[in-house]
């Protein structure tokens, strides 16, 4: 509750008929309140002060500069609890009159949102920013840059609270104006938030693409770019196995900076279709976020599924066929689960092969790197073997031709004598 002395002085100021003296009196009154009262009483007295300057007896013309001056001094308050308590009450006082005080209301809410964030209350910060008027009816121009900056801040607040659903709704608002936004910082934050939302919703390939774009932004510090590249590798590893993921892994593996990241070892093994050991997977898992280790419907984690699918692809490079029991042992899962994963990958065209359930065998069909397995599904096993044989013969012939050309260039006399004989 406000101090009786403050209430009395405010009433006297409201009754004053001399606007200049009244404005000077309010200014001195605010300074006295800020210097006299402690945290326990300060909030109530500040609220009473604003209630007084908003009274009908003062008038909007004189109230606006007084409220603007109050907001400037309100910013300087060091106690965030006072800012939050007083700011919340004052925002409610302004709500019925917001049309007359749009700019002051906006400035106040920015300070209040800062106080919430300083206390790590990102949800209330976002809710405060959401109430800022962006479509002014009083001629206050709000540019696309300003709108995007506010929506971006709300989006980031929700991301800090692990609320990707609300974050996405504000990211979608930014998408409508992003092409006219000139603020480079907002554009970069937009890309980062897009990557984080895709990551949190397990759209790992989309997240990897966004992180990779960020890692090549010259406006970002080298350390941050390398961190974005690490995130791009991590999310690519977690993505479902298949040609699209293979192409993304290829881009990352060919990036010269990839060798500087902690994830380079697992990236190399996955790109080269080598089997991953449990120790390598455990080391990689230790650096993952909670949502990246969440359980799926079958009780496994996203990483477990990604590794199992990768090892299936790696096994297809080593074997033409393998018993289901042996495949399960290789993958570290029961035979029926190995069969289920193999069947799902074959059905979705992410693995080229067939399953003989009578013989309990999985047959793998060789597919050139980067080629969609679906393009080869209509070809039978005999034709595939012949194509592989033809490719090997072609490769051998090319190597013999290279050796012959080198001999002709380096040892022309020997070459001529051999050819003559």
PDB file of C-alpha atoms in Angstrom, residues 10 13-15 22 26 49-60 63 97 101:
ATOM      1  CA  UNK A  10      -0.072  13.316  -5.184  1.00  0.00           C
ATOM      2  CA  UNK A  13      -0.480  17.856  -7.364  1.00  0.00           C
ATOM      3  CA  UNK A  14      -3.617  16.594  -9.126  1.00  0.00           C
ATOM      4  CA  UNK A  15      -5.533  19.587  -7.787  1.00  0.00           C
ATOM      5  CA  UNK A  22       2.611  20.563 -11.447  1.00  0.00           C
ATOM      6  CA  UNK A  26       5.701  15.384 -10.159  1.00  0.00           C
ATOM      7  CA  UNK A  49       2.477   7.770  -8.719  1.00  0.00           C
ATOM      8  CA  UNK A  50       1.554   6.459 -12.186  1.00  0.00           C
ATOM      9  CA  UNK A  51      -2.102   6.167 -11.197  1.00  0.00           C
ATOM     10  CA  UNK A  52      -1.992   9.849 -10.274  1.00  0.00           C
ATOM     11  CA  UNK A  53      -0.398  11.102 -13.509  1.00  0.00           C
ATOM     12  CA  UNK A  54      -2.927   9.060 -15.511  1.00  0.00           C
ATOM     13  CA  UNK A  55      -5.905  10.654 -13.755  1.00  0.00           C
ATOM     14  CA  UNK A  56      -8.445  12.590 -15.805  1.00  0.00           C
ATOM     15  CA  UNK A  57      -7.594  15.833 -14.006  1.00  0.00           C
ATOM     16  CA  UNK A  58      -4.091  15.834 -15.528  1.00  0.00           C
ATOM     17  CA  UNK A  59      -5.052  15.241 -19.152  1.00  0.00           C
ATOM     18  CA  UNK A  60      -3.361  13.147 -21.832  1.00  0.00           C
ATOM     19  CA  UNK A  63       0.416  12.885 -18.818  1.00  0.00           C
ATOM     20  CA  UNK A  97      -5.967   3.790 -21.945  1.00  0.00           C
ATOM     21  CA  UNK A 101      -0.091   5.907 -24.480  1.00  0.00           C
TER      22      UNK A 101
END
